[in-house]
Amino acid sequence: MGMQGALQLLYPPQCISCAAPVQSDFGLCADCWRDTPFIAGLVCDQCGMPLPGQDAGERALCDDCMTIARPWDRGRAALMYQANGRNLVLALKHGDRMDLARPAAAWMMRAAQPILRPGMLVVPVPLHWMRLFRRRYNQAALLSRLIARAAGLEHCPDAVSRKRSTGNQDGKTRDARFANLAGAFGVPKAREARLRDRDVLLVDDVMTSGATFAAATEALLAAGARSVSVLGLARVAKDG
């Protein structure tokens, strides 16, 4: 028996969500898989929201993306932020479950295939330093590092900085979210040369209204990025 087999006897693989026995590491058991709303089929090309109808290979947009100016080009998300999708995001964000970043990044990579371009620079949405101090890690940066490695792309974890704390966005209306995030991000002078004329993949854990992605995208474009596409682990449904 090899080392791997001996380890599996000592530590049999567990579901990353409920700890039930599973066949391989970093997997979900059948029950948790069924309760995790992976996004598939026809989606909005700008924000990743699932749409009714069949994917005919043509660009489709949701109602929001037809009415709200989105400064980024294309967007995708791996899960809906509901049921076990919400549980997994909260465990990664607040529960010190850094082990979830690896399977989450794999799901995001699968969702991102249509929007990846050769030579993209992968950039995480930053946390304000006070929140980073409390949380000890930026979950977006964990995900973006793994995605960059899997895609063979360059990673720049400090391309965008938060110029001020924006507090908690929970409970705010869509307009209030956008107003709160306006001008919240900047690009350090030392990173402008690295961004100039680059296609950027901007990564975060959750997309709700798109206000955070929009504000960070505007900072990247102002610093000379050629284009920005966005990738989230989870997408919040319009009704909550």
CSV table of N, CA, C and O in Angstrom, one decimal, residues 180-240:
chain,number,residue,atom,x,y,z
A,180,ASN,N,-22.4,54.0,-2.3
A,180,ASN,CA,-21.5,53.7,-1.2
A,180,ASN,C,-20.1,53.3,-1.8
A,180,ASN,O,-19.1,53.6,-1.2
A,181,LEU,N,-20.1,52.6,-2.9
A,181,LEU,CA,-18.9,52.1,-3.5
A,181,LEU,C,-18.2,53.1,-4.4
A,181,LEU,O,-17.0,52.9,-4.8
A,182,ALA,N,-18.9,54.1,-4.8
A,182,ALA,CA,-18.3,55.1,-5.8
A,182,ALA,C,-17.0,55.6,-5.3
A,182,ALA,O,-16.9,56.2,-4.2
A,183,GLY,N,-15.9,55.5,-6.1
A,183,GLY,CA,-14.6,56.0,-5.7
A,183,GLY,C,-13.9,55.3,-4.6
A,183,GLY,O,-12.9,55.8,-4.0
A,184,ALA,N,-14.4,54.1,-4.2
A,184,ALA,CA,-13.8,53.4,-3.1
A,184,ALA,C,-12.5,52.7,-3.4
A,184,ALA,O,-11.7,52.4,-2.5
A,185,PHE,N,-12.2,52.5,-4.7
A,185,PHE,CA,-11.0,51.8,-5.0
A,185,PHE,C,-10.0,52.6,-5.8
A,185,PHE,O,-10.4,53.6,-6.5
A,186,GLY,N,-8.8,52.2,-5.8
A,186,GLY,CA,-7.8,52.9,-6.6
A,186,GLY,C,-6.7,51.8,-7.0
A,186,GLY,O,-6.7,50.7,-6.5
A,187,VAL,N,-5.9,52.2,-7.9
A,187,VAL,CA,-4.7,51.4,-8.3
A,187,VAL,C,-3.4,52.1,-7.9
A,187,VAL,O,-3.2,53.2,-8.2
A,188,PRO,N,-2.6,51.4,-7.0
A,188,PRO,CA,-1.4,52.0,-6.6
A,188,PRO,C,-0.5,52.4,-7.8
A,188,PRO,O,-0.5,51.6,-8.8
A,189,LYS,N,0.2,53.5,-7.8
A,189,LYS,CA,1.0,54.0,-8.9
A,189,LYS,C,2.0,52.9,-9.3
A,189,LYS,O,2.3,52.7,-10.5
A,190,ALA,N,2.5,52.1,-8.3
A,190,ALA,CA,3.5,51.1,-8.6
A,190,ALA,C,3.0,49.9,-9.5
A,190,ALA,O,3.7,49.1,-10.0
A,191,ARG,N,1.6,49.8,-9.6
A,191,ARG,CA,1.0,48.7,-10.3
A,191,ARG,C,0.5,49.2,-11.7
A,191,ARG,O,0.1,48.3,-12.5
A,192,GLU,N,0.5,50.5,-12.0
A,192,GLU,CA,-0.1,51.0,-13.2
A,192,GLU,C,0.6,50.4,-14.5
A,192,GLU,O,-0.1,50.0,-15.4
A,193,ALA,N,1.9,50.3,-14.4
A,193,ALA,CA,2.7,49.8,-15.6
A,193,ALA,C,2.3,48.3,-15.9
A,193,ALA,O,2.2,47.9,-17.0
A,194,ARG,N,2.0,47.6,-14.8
A,194,ARG,CA,1.7,46.2,-15.0
A,194,ARG,C,0.3,46.0,-15.6
A,194,ARG,O,0.0,45.0,-16.2
A,195,LEU,N,-0.6,46.9,-15.3
A,195,LEU,CA,-2.0,46.9,-15.8
A,195,LEU,C,-2.2,47.4,-17.2
A,195,LEU,O,-3.1,47.0,-17.9
A,196,ARG,N,-1.3,48.3,-17.6
A,196,ARG,CA,-1.5,49.0,-18.9
A,196,ARG,C,-1.7,48.1,-20.1
A,196,ARG,O,-0.9,47.2,-20.3
A,197,ASP,N,-2.8,48.3,-20.8
A,197,ASP,CA,-3.1,47.6,-22.0
A,197,ASP,C,-3.3,46.1,-21.7
A,197,ASP,O,-3.2,45.3,-22.7
A,198,ARG,N,-3.7,45.7,-20.5
A,198,ARG,CA,-3.9,44.3,-20.2
A,198,ARG,C,-5.4,44.0,-20.1
A,198,ARG,O,-6.2,44.8,-19.6
A,199,ASP,N,-5.8,42.8,-20.5
A,199,ASP,CA,-7.1,42.3,-20.2
A,199,ASP,C,-7.1,41.7,-18.8
A,199,ASP,O,-6.2,40.9,-18.5
A,200,VAL,N,-8.0,42.1,-17.9
A,200,VAL,CA,-8.0,41.8,-16.5
A,200,VAL,C,-9.2,40.8,-16.2
A,200,VAL,O,-10.3,41.1,-16.7
A,201,LEU,N,-8.9,39.8,-15.4
A,201,LEU,CA,-10.0,39.0,-14.8
A,201,LEU,C,-10.1,39.4,-13.4
A,201,LEU,O,-9.2,39.1,-12.6
A,202,LEU,N,-11.2,40.0,-13.0
A,202,LEU,CA,-11.4,40.5,-11.6
A,202,LEU,C,-12.2,39.5,-10.8
A,202,LEU,O,-13.3,39.1,-11.3
A,203,VAL,N,-11.7,39.1,-9.7
A,203,VAL,CA,-12.3,37.9,-8.9
A,203,VAL,C,-12.8,38.4,-7.6
A,203,VAL,O,-12.1,39.1,-6.9
A,204,ASP,N,-14.0,37.9,-7.2
A,204,ASP,CA,-14.6,38.1,-5.9
A,204,ASP,C,-15.4,36.9,-5.5
A,204,ASP,O,-15.7,36.0,-6.3
A,205,ASP,N,-15.8,36.8,-4.2
A,205,ASP,CA,-16.6,35.7,-3.8
A,205,ASP,C,-18.1,35.8,-4.2
A,205,ASP,O,-18.7,34.8,-4.6
A,206,VAL,N,-18.7,37.0,-4.0
A,206,VAL,CA,-20.1,37.1,-4.3
A,206,VAL,C,-20.4,38.3,-5.1
A,206,VAL,O,-19.8,39.4,-4.9
A,207,MET,N,-21.3,38.2,-6.1
A,207,MET,CA,-21.8,39.4,-6.8
A,207,MET,C,-23.3,39.5,-6.4
A,207,MET,O,-24.1,38.6,-6.5
A,208,THR,N,-23.6,40.7,-5.9
A,208,THR,CA,-25.0,41.0,-5.6
A,208,THR,C,-25.6,42.0,-6.6
A,208,THR,O,-26.1,41.6,-7.6
A,209,SER,N,-25.4,43.3,-6.4
A,209,SER,CA,-25.9,44.3,-7.3
A,209,SER,C,-24.8,44.5,-8.5
A,209,SER,O,-25.2,45.0,-9.5
A,210,GLY,N,-23.6,44.1,-8.2
A,210,GLY,CA,-22.5,44.4,-9.1
A,210,GLY,C,-21.8,45.7,-8.8
A,210,GLY,O,-20.9,46.1,-9.5
A,211,ALA,N,-22.2,46.4,-7.7
A,211,ALA,CA,-21.6,47.7,-7.4
A,211,ALA,C,-20.1,47.6,-7.1
A,211,ALA,O,-19.3,48.4,-7.5
A,212,THR,N,-19.7,46.5,-6.3
A,212,THR,CA,-18.3,46.3,-6.0
A,212,THR,C,-17.5,46.1,-7.2
A,212,THR,O,-16.4,46.7,-7.5
A,213,PHE,N,-17.9,45.1,-8.1
A,213,PHE,CA,-17.2,44.9,-9.3
A,213,PHE,C,-17.1,46.1,-10.2
A,213,PHE,O,-16.1,46.4,-10.8
A,214,ALA,N,-18.2,46.9,-10.2
A,214,ALA,CA,-18.2,48.1,-11.1
A,214,ALA,C,-17.2,49.1,-10.6
A,214,ALA,O,-16.4,49.7,-11.4
A,215,ALA,N,-17.2,49.4,-9.3
A,215,ALA,CA,-16.2,50.4,-8.7
A,215,ALA,C,-14.8,49.9,-8.9
A,215,ALA,O,-13.9,50.7,-9.3
A,216,ALA,N,-14.5,48.6,-8.7
A,216,ALA,CA,-13.1,48.1,-8.9
A,216,ALA,C,-12.7,48.1,-10.4
A,216,ALA,O,-11.6,48.5,-10.8
A,217,THR,N,-13.7,47.8,-11.3
A,217,THR,CA,-13.5,47.8,-12.7
A,217,THR,C,-13.1,49.3,-13.2
A,217,THR,O,-12.2,49.5,-14.0
A,218,GLU,N,-13.9,50.2,-12.7
A,218,GLU,CA,-13.6,51.6,-13.1
A,218,GLU,C,-12.2,52.1,-12.7
A,218,GLU,O,-11.5,52.8,-13.4
A,219,ALA,N,-11.7,51.6,-11.5
A,219,ALA,CA,-10.4,51.9,-11.1
A,219,ALA,C,-9.3,51.3,-12.0
A,219,ALA,O,-8.3,51.9,-12.4
A,220,LEU,N,-9.6,50.0,-12.4
A,220,LEU,CA,-8.7,49.3,-13.3
A,220,LEU,C,-8.6,50.0,-14.7
A,220,LEU,O,-7.5,50.2,-15.3
A,221,LEU,N,-9.8,50.4,-15.2
A,221,LEU,CA,-9.8,51.0,-16.5
A,221,LEU,C,-9.2,52.4,-16.5
A,221,LEU,O,-8.4,52.8,-17.4
A,222,ALA,N,-9.4,53.1,-15.4
A,222,ALA,CA,-8.7,54.4,-15.2
A,222,ALA,C,-7.2,54.3,-15.2
A,222,ALA,O,-6.5,55.3,-15.6
A,223,ALA,N,-6.7,53.2,-14.7
A,223,ALA,CA,-5.3,53.0,-14.6
A,223,ALA,C,-4.7,52.4,-15.9
A,223,ALA,O,-3.5,52.2,-16.0
A,224,GLY,N,-5.5,52.2,-16.9
A,224,GLY,CA,-5.0,51.8,-18.2
A,224,GLY,C,-5.3,50.4,-18.7
A,224,GLY,O,-4.8,50.0,-19.7
A,225,ALA,N,-6.0,49.6,-17.9
A,225,ALA,CA,-6.4,48.3,-18.3
A,225,ALA,C,-7.1,48.4,-19.6
A,225,ALA,O,-7.9,49.3,-19.8
A,226,ARG,N,-6.9,47.4,-20.5
A,226,ARG,CA,-7.6,47.4,-21.8
A,226,ARG,C,-9.1,46.9,-21.6
A,226,ARG,O,-10.0,47.5,-22.3
A,227,SER,N,-9.3,45.9,-20.8
A,227,SER,CA,-10.6,45.4,-20.6
A,227,SER,C,-10.6,44.7,-19.2
A,227,SER,O,-9.6,44.3,-18.7
A,228,VAL,N,-11.8,44.6,-18.7
A,228,VAL,CA,-12.0,43.8,-17.4
A,228,VAL,C,-13.2,42.9,-17.6
A,228,VAL,O,-14.3,43.3,-18.1
A,229,SER,N,-13.0,41.6,-17.2
A,229,SER,CA,-14.1,40.7,-17.1
A,229,SER,C,-14.2,40.3,-15.6
A,229,SER,O,-13.1,40.3,-14.9
A,230,VAL,N,-15.3,39.8,-15.2
A,230,VAL,CA,-15.5,39.6,-13.7
A,230,VAL,C,-15.9,38.1,-13.5
A,230,VAL,O,-16.7,37.5,-14.3
A,231,LEU,N,-15.5,37.6,-12.4
A,231,LEU,CA,-15.8,36.2,-12.0
A,231,LEU,C,-16.1,36.1,-10.5
A,231,LEU,O,-15.2,36.5,-9.7
A,232,GLY,N,-17.2,35.6,-10.2
A,232,GLY,CA,-17.6,35.4,-8.8
A,232,GLY,C,-17.8,33.9,-8.5
A,232,GLY,O,-18.1,33.1,-9.3
A,233,LEU,N,-17.6,33.6,-7.2
A,233,LEU,CA,-18.0,32.2,-6.8
A,233,LEU,C,-19.5,32.1,-6.8
A,233,LEU,O,-20.0,31.1,-7.3
A,234,ALA,N,-20.2,33.1,-6.3
A,234,ALA,CA,-21.7,33.0,-6.2
A,234,ALA,C,-22.4,34.2,-6.6
A,234,ALA,O,-21.8,35.4,-6.5
A,235,ARG,N,-23.6,34.1,-7.2
A,235,ARG,CA,-24.4,35.2,-7.7
A,235,ARG,C,-25.7,35.2,-6.9
A,235,ARG,O,-26.3,34.2,-6.7
A,236,VAL,N,-26.0,36.4,-6.3
A,236,VAL,CA,-27.2,36.6,-5.5
A,236,VAL,C,-28.4,36.8,-6.5
A,236,VAL,O,-28.3,37.6,-7.4
A,237,ALA,N,-29.5,36.0,-6.2
A,237,ALA,CA,-30.7,36.2,-7.0
A,237,ALA,C,-31.3,37.5,-6.8
A,237,ALA,O,-31.1,38.1,-5.7
A,238,LYS,N,-32.0,38.1,-7.8
A,238,LYS,CA,-32.5,39.4,-7.7
A,238,LYS,C,-33.5,39.6,-6.5
A,238,LYS,O,-33.6,40.7,-5.9
A,239,ASP,N,-34.2,38.5,-6.1
A,239,ASP,CA,-35.2,38.6,-5.0
A,239,ASP,C,-34.5,38.4,-3.7
A,239,ASP,O,-35.2,38.1,-2.7
A,240,GLY,N,-33.2,38.4,-3.6
A,240,GLY,CA,-32.5,38.3,-2.4
A,240,GLY,C,-31.4,37.3,-2.4
A,240,GLY,O,-30.6,37.3,-1.5
